[in-house]
Short mmCIF file of C-alpha atoms in Angstrom, two decimals:
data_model
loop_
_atom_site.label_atom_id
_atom_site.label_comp_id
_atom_site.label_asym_id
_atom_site.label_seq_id
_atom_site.Cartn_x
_atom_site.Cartn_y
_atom_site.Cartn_z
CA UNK L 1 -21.37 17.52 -34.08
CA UNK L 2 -19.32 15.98 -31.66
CA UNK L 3 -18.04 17.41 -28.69
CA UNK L 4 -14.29 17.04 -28.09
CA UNK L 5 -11.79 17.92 -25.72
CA UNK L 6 -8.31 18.43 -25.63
CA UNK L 7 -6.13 18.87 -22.27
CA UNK L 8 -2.94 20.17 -22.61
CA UNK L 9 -0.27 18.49 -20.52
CA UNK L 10 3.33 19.58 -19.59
CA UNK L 11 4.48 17.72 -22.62
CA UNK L 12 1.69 17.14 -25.39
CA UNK L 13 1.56 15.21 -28.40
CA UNK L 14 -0.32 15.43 -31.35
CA UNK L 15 0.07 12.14 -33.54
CA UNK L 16 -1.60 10.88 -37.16
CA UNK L 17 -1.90 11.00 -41.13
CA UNK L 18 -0.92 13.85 -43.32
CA UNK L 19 -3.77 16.21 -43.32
CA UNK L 20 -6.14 15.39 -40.00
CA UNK L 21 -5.27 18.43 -37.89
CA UNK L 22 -2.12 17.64 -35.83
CA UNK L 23 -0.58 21.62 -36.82
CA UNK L 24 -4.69 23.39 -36.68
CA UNK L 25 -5.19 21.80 -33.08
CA UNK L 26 -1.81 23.37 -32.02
CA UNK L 27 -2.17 26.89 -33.73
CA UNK L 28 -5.68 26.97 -32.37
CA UNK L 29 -4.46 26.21 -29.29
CA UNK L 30 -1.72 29.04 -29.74
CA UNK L 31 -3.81 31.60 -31.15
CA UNK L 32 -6.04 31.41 -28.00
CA UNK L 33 -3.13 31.39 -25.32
CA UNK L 34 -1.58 34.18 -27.51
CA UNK L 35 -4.33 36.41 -28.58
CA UNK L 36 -4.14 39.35 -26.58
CA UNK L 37 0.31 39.48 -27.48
CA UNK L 38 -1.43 38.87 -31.28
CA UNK L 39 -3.57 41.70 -31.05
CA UNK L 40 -0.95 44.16 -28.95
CA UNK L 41 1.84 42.91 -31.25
CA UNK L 42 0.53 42.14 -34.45
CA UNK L 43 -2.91 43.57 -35.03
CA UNK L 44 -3.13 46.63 -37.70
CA UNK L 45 -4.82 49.63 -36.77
CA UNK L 46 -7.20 48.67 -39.48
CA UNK L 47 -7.82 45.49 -38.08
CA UNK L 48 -8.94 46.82 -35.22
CA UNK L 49 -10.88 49.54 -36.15
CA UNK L 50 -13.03 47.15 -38.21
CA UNK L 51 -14.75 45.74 -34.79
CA UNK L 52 -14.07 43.01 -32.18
CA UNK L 53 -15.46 40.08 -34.50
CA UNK L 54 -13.52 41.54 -37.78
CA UNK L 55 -10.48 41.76 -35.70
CA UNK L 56 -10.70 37.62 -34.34
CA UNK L 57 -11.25 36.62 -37.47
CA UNK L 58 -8.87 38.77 -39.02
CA UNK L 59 -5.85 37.09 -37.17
CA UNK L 60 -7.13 33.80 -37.33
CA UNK L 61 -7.19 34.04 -41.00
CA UNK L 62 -3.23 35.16 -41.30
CA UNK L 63 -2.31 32.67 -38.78
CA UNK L 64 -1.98 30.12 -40.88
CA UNK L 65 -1.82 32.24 -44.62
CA UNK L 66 -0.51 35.79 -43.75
CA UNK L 67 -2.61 38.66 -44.78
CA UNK L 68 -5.68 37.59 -47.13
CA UNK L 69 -8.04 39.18 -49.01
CA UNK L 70 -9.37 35.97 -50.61
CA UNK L 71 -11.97 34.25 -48.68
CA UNK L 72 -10.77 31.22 -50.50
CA UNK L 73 -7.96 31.59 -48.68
CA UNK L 74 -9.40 32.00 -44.86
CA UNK L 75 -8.63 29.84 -41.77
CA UNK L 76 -12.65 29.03 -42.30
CA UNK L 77 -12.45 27.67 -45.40
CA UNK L 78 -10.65 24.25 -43.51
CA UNK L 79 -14.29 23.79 -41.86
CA UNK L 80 -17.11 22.22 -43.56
CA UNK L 81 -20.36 23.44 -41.81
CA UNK L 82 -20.04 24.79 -38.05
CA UNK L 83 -17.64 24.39 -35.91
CA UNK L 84 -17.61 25.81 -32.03
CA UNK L 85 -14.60 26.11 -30.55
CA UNK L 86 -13.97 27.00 -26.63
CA UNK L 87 -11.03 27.70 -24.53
CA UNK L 88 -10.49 27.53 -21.09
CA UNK L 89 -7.39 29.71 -19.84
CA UNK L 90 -4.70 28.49 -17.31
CA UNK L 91 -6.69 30.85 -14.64
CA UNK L 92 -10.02 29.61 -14.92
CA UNK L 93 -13.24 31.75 -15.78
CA UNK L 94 -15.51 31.57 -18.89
CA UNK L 95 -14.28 29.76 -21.67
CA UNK L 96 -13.29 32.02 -24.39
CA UNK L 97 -15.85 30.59 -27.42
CA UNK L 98 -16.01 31.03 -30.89
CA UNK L 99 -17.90 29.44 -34.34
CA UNK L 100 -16.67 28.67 -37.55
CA UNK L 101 -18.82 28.51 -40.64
CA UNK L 102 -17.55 26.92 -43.46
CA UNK L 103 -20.63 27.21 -45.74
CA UNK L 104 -20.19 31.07 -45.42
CA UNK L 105 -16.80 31.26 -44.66
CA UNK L 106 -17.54 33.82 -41.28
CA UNK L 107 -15.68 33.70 -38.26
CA UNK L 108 -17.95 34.78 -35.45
CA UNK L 109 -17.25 35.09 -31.92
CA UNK L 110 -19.92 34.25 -29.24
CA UNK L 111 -21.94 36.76 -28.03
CA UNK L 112 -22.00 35.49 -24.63
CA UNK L 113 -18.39 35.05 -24.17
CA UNK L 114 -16.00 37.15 -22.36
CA UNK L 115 -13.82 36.92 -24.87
CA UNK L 116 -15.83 40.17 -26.63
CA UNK L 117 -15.51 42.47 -23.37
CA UNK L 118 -11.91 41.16 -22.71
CA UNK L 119 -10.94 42.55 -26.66
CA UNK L 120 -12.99 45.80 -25.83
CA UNK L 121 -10.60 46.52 -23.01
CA UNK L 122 -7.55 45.36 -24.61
CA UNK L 123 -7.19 47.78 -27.83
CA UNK L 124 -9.70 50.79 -25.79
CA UNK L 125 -7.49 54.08 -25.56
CA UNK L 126 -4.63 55.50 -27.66
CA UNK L 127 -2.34 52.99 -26.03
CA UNK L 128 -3.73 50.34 -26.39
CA UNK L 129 -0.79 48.69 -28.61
CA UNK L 130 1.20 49.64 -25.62
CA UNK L 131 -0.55 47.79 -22.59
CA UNK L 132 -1.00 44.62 -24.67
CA UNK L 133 0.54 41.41 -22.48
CA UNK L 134 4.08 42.02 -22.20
CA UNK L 135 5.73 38.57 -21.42
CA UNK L 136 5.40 36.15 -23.87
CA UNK L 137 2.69 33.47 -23.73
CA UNK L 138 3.54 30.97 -25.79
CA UNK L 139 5.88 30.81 -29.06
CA UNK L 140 5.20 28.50 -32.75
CA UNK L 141 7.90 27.17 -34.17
CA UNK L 142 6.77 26.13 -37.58
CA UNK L 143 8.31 23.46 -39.52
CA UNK L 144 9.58 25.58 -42.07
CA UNK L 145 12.89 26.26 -39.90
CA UNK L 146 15.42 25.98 -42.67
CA UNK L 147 13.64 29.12 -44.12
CA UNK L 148 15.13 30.87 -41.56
CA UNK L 149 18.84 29.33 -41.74
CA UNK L 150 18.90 30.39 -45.34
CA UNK L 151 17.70 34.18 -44.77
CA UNK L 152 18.65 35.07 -41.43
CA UNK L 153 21.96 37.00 -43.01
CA UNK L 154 19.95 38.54 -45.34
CA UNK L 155 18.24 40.63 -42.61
CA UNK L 156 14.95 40.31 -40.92
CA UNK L 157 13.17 42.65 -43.83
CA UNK L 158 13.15 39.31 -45.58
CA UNK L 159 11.68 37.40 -42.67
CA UNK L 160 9.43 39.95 -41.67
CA UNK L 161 6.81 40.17 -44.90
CA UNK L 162 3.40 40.55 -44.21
CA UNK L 163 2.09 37.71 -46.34
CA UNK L 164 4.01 35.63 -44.15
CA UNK L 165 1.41 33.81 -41.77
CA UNK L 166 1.67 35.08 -38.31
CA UNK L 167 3.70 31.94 -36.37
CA UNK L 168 6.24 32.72 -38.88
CA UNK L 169 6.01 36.19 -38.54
CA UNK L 170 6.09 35.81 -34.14
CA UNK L 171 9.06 33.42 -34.52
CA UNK L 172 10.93 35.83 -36.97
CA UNK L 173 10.63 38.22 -33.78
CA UNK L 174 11.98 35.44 -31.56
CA UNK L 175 14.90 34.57 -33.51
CA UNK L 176 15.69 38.30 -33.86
CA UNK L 177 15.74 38.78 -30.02
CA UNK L 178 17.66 35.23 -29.66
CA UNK L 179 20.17 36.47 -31.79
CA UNK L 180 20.66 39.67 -29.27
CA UNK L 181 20.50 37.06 -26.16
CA UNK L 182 23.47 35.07 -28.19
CA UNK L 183 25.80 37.93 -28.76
CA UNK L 184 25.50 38.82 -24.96
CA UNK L 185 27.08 35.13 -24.26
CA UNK L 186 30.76 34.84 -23.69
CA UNK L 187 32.27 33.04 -26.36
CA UNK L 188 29.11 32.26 -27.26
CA UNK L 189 28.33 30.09 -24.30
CA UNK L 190 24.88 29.96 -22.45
CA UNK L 191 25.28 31.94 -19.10
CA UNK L 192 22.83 29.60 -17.67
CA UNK L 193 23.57 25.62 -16.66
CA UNK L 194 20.56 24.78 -18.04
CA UNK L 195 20.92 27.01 -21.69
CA UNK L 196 24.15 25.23 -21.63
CA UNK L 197 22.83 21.55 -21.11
CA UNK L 198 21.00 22.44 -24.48
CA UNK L 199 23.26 23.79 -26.27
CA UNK L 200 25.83 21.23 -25.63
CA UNK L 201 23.19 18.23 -26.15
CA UNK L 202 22.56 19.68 -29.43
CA UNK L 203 25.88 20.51 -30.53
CA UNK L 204 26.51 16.71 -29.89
CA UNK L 205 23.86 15.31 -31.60
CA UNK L 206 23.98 18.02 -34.62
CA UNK L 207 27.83 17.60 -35.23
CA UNK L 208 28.31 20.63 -34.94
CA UNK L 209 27.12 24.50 -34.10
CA UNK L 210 25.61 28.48 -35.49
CA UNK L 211 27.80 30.73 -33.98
CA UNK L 212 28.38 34.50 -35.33
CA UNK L 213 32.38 35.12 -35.83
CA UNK L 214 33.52 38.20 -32.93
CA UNK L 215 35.42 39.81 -36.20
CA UNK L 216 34.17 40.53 -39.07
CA UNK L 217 30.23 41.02 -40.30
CA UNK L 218 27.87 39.66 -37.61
CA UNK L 219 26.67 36.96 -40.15
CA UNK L 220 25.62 33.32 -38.45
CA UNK L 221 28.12 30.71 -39.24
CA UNK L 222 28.36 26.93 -39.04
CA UNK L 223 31.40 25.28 -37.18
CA UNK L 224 31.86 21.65 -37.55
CA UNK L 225 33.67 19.31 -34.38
CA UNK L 226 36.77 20.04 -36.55
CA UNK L 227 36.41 23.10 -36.30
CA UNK L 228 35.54 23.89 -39.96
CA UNK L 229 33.85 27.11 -40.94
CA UNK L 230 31.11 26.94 -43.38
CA UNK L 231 28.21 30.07 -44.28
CA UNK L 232 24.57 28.68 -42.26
CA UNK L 233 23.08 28.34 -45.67
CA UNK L 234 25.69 24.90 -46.63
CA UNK L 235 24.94 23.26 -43.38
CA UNK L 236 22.81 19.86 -43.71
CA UNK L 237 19.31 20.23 -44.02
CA UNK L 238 18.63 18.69 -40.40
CA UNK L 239 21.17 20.85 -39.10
CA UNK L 240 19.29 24.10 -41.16
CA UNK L 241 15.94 22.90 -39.30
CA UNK L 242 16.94 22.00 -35.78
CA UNK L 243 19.84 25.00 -34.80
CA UNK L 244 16.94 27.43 -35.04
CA UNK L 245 14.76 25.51 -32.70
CA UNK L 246 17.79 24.82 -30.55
CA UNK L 247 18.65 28.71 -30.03
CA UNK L 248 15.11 29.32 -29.00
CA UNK L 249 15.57 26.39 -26.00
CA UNK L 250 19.00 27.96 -25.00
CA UNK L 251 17.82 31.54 -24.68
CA UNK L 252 14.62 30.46 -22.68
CA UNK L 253 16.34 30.51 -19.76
CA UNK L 254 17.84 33.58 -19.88
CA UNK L 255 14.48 35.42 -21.10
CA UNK L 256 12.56 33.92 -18.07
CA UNK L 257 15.60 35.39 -15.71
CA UNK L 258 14.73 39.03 -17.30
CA UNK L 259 10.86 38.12 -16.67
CA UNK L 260 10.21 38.38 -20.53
CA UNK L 261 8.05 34.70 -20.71
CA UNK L 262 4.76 34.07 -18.89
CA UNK L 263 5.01 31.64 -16.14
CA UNK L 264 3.36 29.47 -17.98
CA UNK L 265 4.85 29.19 -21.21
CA UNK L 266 4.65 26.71 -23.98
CA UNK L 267 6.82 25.67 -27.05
CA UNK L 268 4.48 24.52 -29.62
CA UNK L 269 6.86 22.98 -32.38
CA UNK L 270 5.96 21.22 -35.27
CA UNK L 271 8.01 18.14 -35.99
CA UNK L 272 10.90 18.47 -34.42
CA UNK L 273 12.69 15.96 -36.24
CA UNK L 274 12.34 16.81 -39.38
CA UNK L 275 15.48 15.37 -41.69
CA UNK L 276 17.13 14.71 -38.37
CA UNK L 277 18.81 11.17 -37.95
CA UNK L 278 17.21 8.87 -35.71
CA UNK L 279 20.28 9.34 -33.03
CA UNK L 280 19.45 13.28 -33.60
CA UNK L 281 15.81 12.70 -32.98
CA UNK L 282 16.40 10.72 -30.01
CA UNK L 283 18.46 13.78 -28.78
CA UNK L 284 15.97 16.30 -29.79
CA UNK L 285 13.40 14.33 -27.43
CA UNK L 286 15.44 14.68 -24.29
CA UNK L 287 15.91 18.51 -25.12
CA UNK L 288 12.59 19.04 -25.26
CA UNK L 289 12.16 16.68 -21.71
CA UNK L 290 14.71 18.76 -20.44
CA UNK L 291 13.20 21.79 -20.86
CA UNK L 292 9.63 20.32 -19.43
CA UNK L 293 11.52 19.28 -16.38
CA UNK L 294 12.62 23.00 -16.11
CA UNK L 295 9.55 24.15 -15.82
CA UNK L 296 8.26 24.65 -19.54
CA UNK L 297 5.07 23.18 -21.14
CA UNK L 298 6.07 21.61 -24.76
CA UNK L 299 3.42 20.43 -27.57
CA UNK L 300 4.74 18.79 -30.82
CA UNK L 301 3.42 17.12 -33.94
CA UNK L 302 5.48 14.52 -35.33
CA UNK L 303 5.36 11.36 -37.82
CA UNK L 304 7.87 10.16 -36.16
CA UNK L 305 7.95 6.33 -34.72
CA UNK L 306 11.45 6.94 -33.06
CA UNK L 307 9.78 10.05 -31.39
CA UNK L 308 7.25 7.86 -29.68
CA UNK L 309 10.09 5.15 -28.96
CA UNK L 310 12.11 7.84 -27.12
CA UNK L 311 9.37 9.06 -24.84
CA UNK L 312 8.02 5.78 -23.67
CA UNK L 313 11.59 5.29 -22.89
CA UNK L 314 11.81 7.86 -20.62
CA UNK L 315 8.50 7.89 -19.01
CA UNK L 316 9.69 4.11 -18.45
CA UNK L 317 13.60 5.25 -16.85
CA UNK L 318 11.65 7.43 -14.60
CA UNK L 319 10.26 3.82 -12.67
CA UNK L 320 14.42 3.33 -11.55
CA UNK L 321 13.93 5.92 -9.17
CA UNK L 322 17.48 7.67 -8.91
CA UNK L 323 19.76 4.56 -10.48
CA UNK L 324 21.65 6.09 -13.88
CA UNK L 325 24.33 4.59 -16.09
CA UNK L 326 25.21 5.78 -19.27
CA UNK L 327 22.95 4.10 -21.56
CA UNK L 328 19.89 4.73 -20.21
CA UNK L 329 18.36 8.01 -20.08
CA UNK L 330 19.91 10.11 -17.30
CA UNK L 331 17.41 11.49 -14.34
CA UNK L 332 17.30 15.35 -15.51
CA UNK L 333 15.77 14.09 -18.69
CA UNK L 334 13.41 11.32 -17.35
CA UNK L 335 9.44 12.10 -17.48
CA UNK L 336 7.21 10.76 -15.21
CA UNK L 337 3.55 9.19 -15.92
CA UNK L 338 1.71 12.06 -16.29
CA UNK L 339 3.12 15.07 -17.56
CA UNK L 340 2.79 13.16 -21.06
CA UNK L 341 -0.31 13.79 -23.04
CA UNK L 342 -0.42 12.07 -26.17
CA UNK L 343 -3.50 12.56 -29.02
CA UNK L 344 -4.37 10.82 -32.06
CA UNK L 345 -5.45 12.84 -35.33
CA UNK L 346 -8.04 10.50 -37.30
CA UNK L 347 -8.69 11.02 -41.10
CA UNK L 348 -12.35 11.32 -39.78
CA UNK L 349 -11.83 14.21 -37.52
CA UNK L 350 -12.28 12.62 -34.19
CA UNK L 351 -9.15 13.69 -31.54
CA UNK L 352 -8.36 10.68 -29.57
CA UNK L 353 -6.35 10.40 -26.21
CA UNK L 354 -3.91 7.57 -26.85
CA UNK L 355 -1.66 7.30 -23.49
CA UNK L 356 -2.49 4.07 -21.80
CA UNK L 357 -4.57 4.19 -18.42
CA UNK L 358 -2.72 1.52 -17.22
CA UNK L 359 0.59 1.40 -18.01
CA UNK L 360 0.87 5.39 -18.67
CA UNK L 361 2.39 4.68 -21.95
CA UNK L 362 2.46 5.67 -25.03
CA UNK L 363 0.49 3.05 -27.49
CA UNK L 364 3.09 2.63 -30.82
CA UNK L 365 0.41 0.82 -33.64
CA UNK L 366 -0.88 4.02 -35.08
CA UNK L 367 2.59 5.21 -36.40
CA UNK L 368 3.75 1.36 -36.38
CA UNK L 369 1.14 0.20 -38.53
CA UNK L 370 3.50 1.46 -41.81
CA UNK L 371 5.80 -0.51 -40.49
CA UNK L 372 4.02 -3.62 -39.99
CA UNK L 373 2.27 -3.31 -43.14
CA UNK L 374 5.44 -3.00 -45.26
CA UNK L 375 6.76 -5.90 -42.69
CA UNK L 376 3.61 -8.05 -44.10
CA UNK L 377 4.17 -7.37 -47.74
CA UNK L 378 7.76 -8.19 -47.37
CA UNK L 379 6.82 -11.72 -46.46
CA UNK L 380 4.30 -11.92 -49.27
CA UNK L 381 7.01 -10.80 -52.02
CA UNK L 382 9.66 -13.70 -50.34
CA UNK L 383 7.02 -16.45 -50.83
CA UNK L 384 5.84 -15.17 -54.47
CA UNK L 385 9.74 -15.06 -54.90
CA UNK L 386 10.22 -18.62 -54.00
CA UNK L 387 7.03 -19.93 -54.91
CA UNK L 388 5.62 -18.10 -57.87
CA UNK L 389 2.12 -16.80 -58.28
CA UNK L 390 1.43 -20.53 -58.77
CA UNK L 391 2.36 -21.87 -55.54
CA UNK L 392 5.27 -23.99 -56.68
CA UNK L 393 8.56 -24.03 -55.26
CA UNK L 394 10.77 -21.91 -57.67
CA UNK L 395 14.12 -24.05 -58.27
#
C-alpha cells in the first residue's frame, strides 16, 4: 500500500539482503523499456492471439521462469495481494500501468493505460513481428554467465531452449551477434578506442582473454598472459562469469556505429562481480563507469562492499578536476555527483534511495554492517579467550 518510486540514473544501483527484490526491480524495469522488442522478438503467435492482457502477462511470467504452464510458477505468484506498477518512458506521456494479484495469481493491465492501444498497434497486421522496435532498448545480463562459457561451443540450440526465462533467452541472442561483431575484428582487436579500452581493462584485470583460434573450428578459447591455450570451459570461474559480460561492453560500440542500440540504452547486469577478486571487481567498476561516460545508462545489483568502495571513489576523484596520477582513478573513468543512483532493498519491501544529499555519496553501513558485526564478535571471542566465561584473566 505504499507508493514508491524508483528513478533510474545514468548509473543505478540496487543494494540489500538475499531475497528483497534487487534482480525483480531491474527485470521489471527491463521488461517495460523492452516490451515492444519482447513482443516483436519473442512473443509466440499464440501468445498473441490470446489478447493484449494474456499476452503482458504471458511474458512477464517467462521473464523470470521461461515458458509456464503452472500458475505456481508465475511472475505473480512473488506478490502477496495487489500490487500496481507504472512506468514512465524516457519520452514522456502516460505511464504505462499494470496490477498484480497475488491472491489470484492474474496479471492485468489497466484499462486506462496506453499501454493497451500501444500493444493493439504493435502486433495489428500480418507483419506485425516485422515492424516490432528494431534497435535494441535495453539488454539483461543475468548472473548465470558461466552458463554461457560452458555451452557457447556447443551451439546456441543449447542456449536457445524455451524453458529458459526470457533475459537468458535475449542475452543468448546478444552473445550470438557479439560473437559475429568479434570475428569481424582484426586479430581480434576492438575497431573502436573505446571497445578497446574495455577489452584491454579486462584482459588486465582477468589475466587473461576468449578469443576464437583463425584455424581450426571456430570454438571460443581461453589465452592466458603467457600465452597458454586452454578450452573456455577450464577457465576460472570469475573469468567464466565476467568474459561474457566483457564481450557485450566491447561490441557496444560498434553496434551503436551500425545504429543497432536505442539512444538510450541500458546494461542491466546482475552482480557483476560475482567470484571476481576484489582487484577484478574494482576493475569491473571502472568498465562499467567507462561505458556510462560513453554515453550508456548501467543498473547493477551487487552484495558487494568493494563495489560500493570503488564508486564512492570515483564519484570522489571526479572533485580533482583534471589532476591524474596513476593510483587514483584516471579522468575517463571518474563519475560525477549525480549520474549515481543508488537504492536500498529492505527485507520489508520498502525501496530506499541511499546516496547522500549532501555529500553525493554513497552511504557504506548497509553492506558494512556484516562486517562490523563479525568485527564485534571478534572482540567478544578475544576477551572470552583471555578471560573465560567467568571474567577471570586466563593464565
Amino acid at each position: 500500500n505504499v507508493d514508491q518510486t524508483v528513478d533510474f540514473s545514468e548509473f543505478t544501483l540496487f543494494i540489500g539482503q538475499q531475497a528483497t527484490g534487487k534482480s525483480l526491480m531491474m527485470q521489471l524495469f527491463y521488461f517495460f523499456r523492452s516490451l515492444r522488442y519482447l513482443v516483436a522478438a519473442k512473443a509466440s503467435e499464440e501468445e498473441v492471439s490470446r489478447g493484449k492482457n494474456e499476452l503482458v502477462r504471458s511474458l512477464l511470467d517467462r521473464l523470470r521462469r521461461g515458458i509456464v504452464r503452472e500458475r505456481s510458477r508465475a511472475f505473480a505468484a512473488l506478490v502477496e495481494g495487489t500490487v500496481k506498477l507504472a512506468y514512465t518512458p524516457p519520452t514522456g506521456g502516460e505511464k504505462w500501468r499494470l496490477s498484480i494479484s497475488g491472491g489470484t495469481l492474474r496479471t492485468t493491465v489497466f484499462r486506462k493505460s496506453p499501454l493497451l492501444t500501444l500493444l493493439r498497434d504493435w502486433t495489428s497486421g500480418q507483419s506485425w513481428r516485422e515492424r516490432g522496435q528494431k534497435k535494441l532498448p535495453a539488454l539483461y545480463v543475468p548472473a548465470e554467465r558461466s552458463f554461457y562459457s560452458r555451452y557457447l561451443n556447443a551451439g546456441a540450440g543449447v542456449l536457445s531452449s524455451p524453458e529458459l526465462p526470457l533475459t537468458m533467452l535475449t542475452f543468448t541472442d546478444a552473445i550470438e551477434r557479439a560473437k559475429q561483431t568479434y570475428q569481424s575484428w582484426t586479430d581480434g582487436i576492438p575497431p573502436t578506442p573505446e571497445g578497446q579500452k574495455i577489452w584491454y581493462l579486462a584482459k588486465k584485470a582477468l589475466a587473461g582473454e576468449a578469443y576464437i583460434p583463425t584455424h581450426g573450428p571456430k570454438l571460443w578459447k581461453w589465452r592466458t598472459p603467457q600465452g597458454k591455450i586452454l578450452d573456455l570451459e577450464m577457465a576460472s570461474s570469475g573469468q567464466m562469469e565476467a568474459w561474457p559480460l566483457v564481450l557485450i561492453a566491447a561490441s557496444l560500440f560498434s553496434w551503436r556505429n551500425e545504429g543497432l542500440l536505442d539512444d538510450n540504452f541500458y546494461l542491466c547486469i546482475e552482480e557483476p562481480e560475482t567470484h571476481l577478486h576484489p582487484a577484478a571487481q574494482v576493475a569491473m567498476v571502472e568498465l562499467l563507469a567507462y561505458l556510462v561516460n560513453q554515453g550508456f545508462n548501467v543498473v547493477v545489483t551487487t552484495h558487494s562492499l568493494t563495489v560500493l568502495y570503488a564508486l564512492n571513489n570515483l564519484l570522489v576523484a571526479s572533485d580533482l578536476g583534471d589532476y591524474e596520477e596513476e593510483k587514483i582513478p584516471q579522468l575517463e573513468v571518474r563519475l560525477r555527483r549525480g549520474q549515481v543512483g543508488v537504492y536500498f532493498c529492505s527485507p520489508d519491501g520498502e525501496v530506499v534511495e541511499l546516496v547522500d544529499e549532501e555529500t553525493g555519496l554513497i552511504p557504506e553501513g548497509q553492506l558494512a554492517a556484516v562486517d562490523e558485526a563479525l568485527d564485534t564478535q571478534l572482540n567478544r571471542l578475544e576477551f572470552l579467550r583471555a578471560y573465560g566465561t567467568t571474567g577471570k584473566r586466563n593464565v
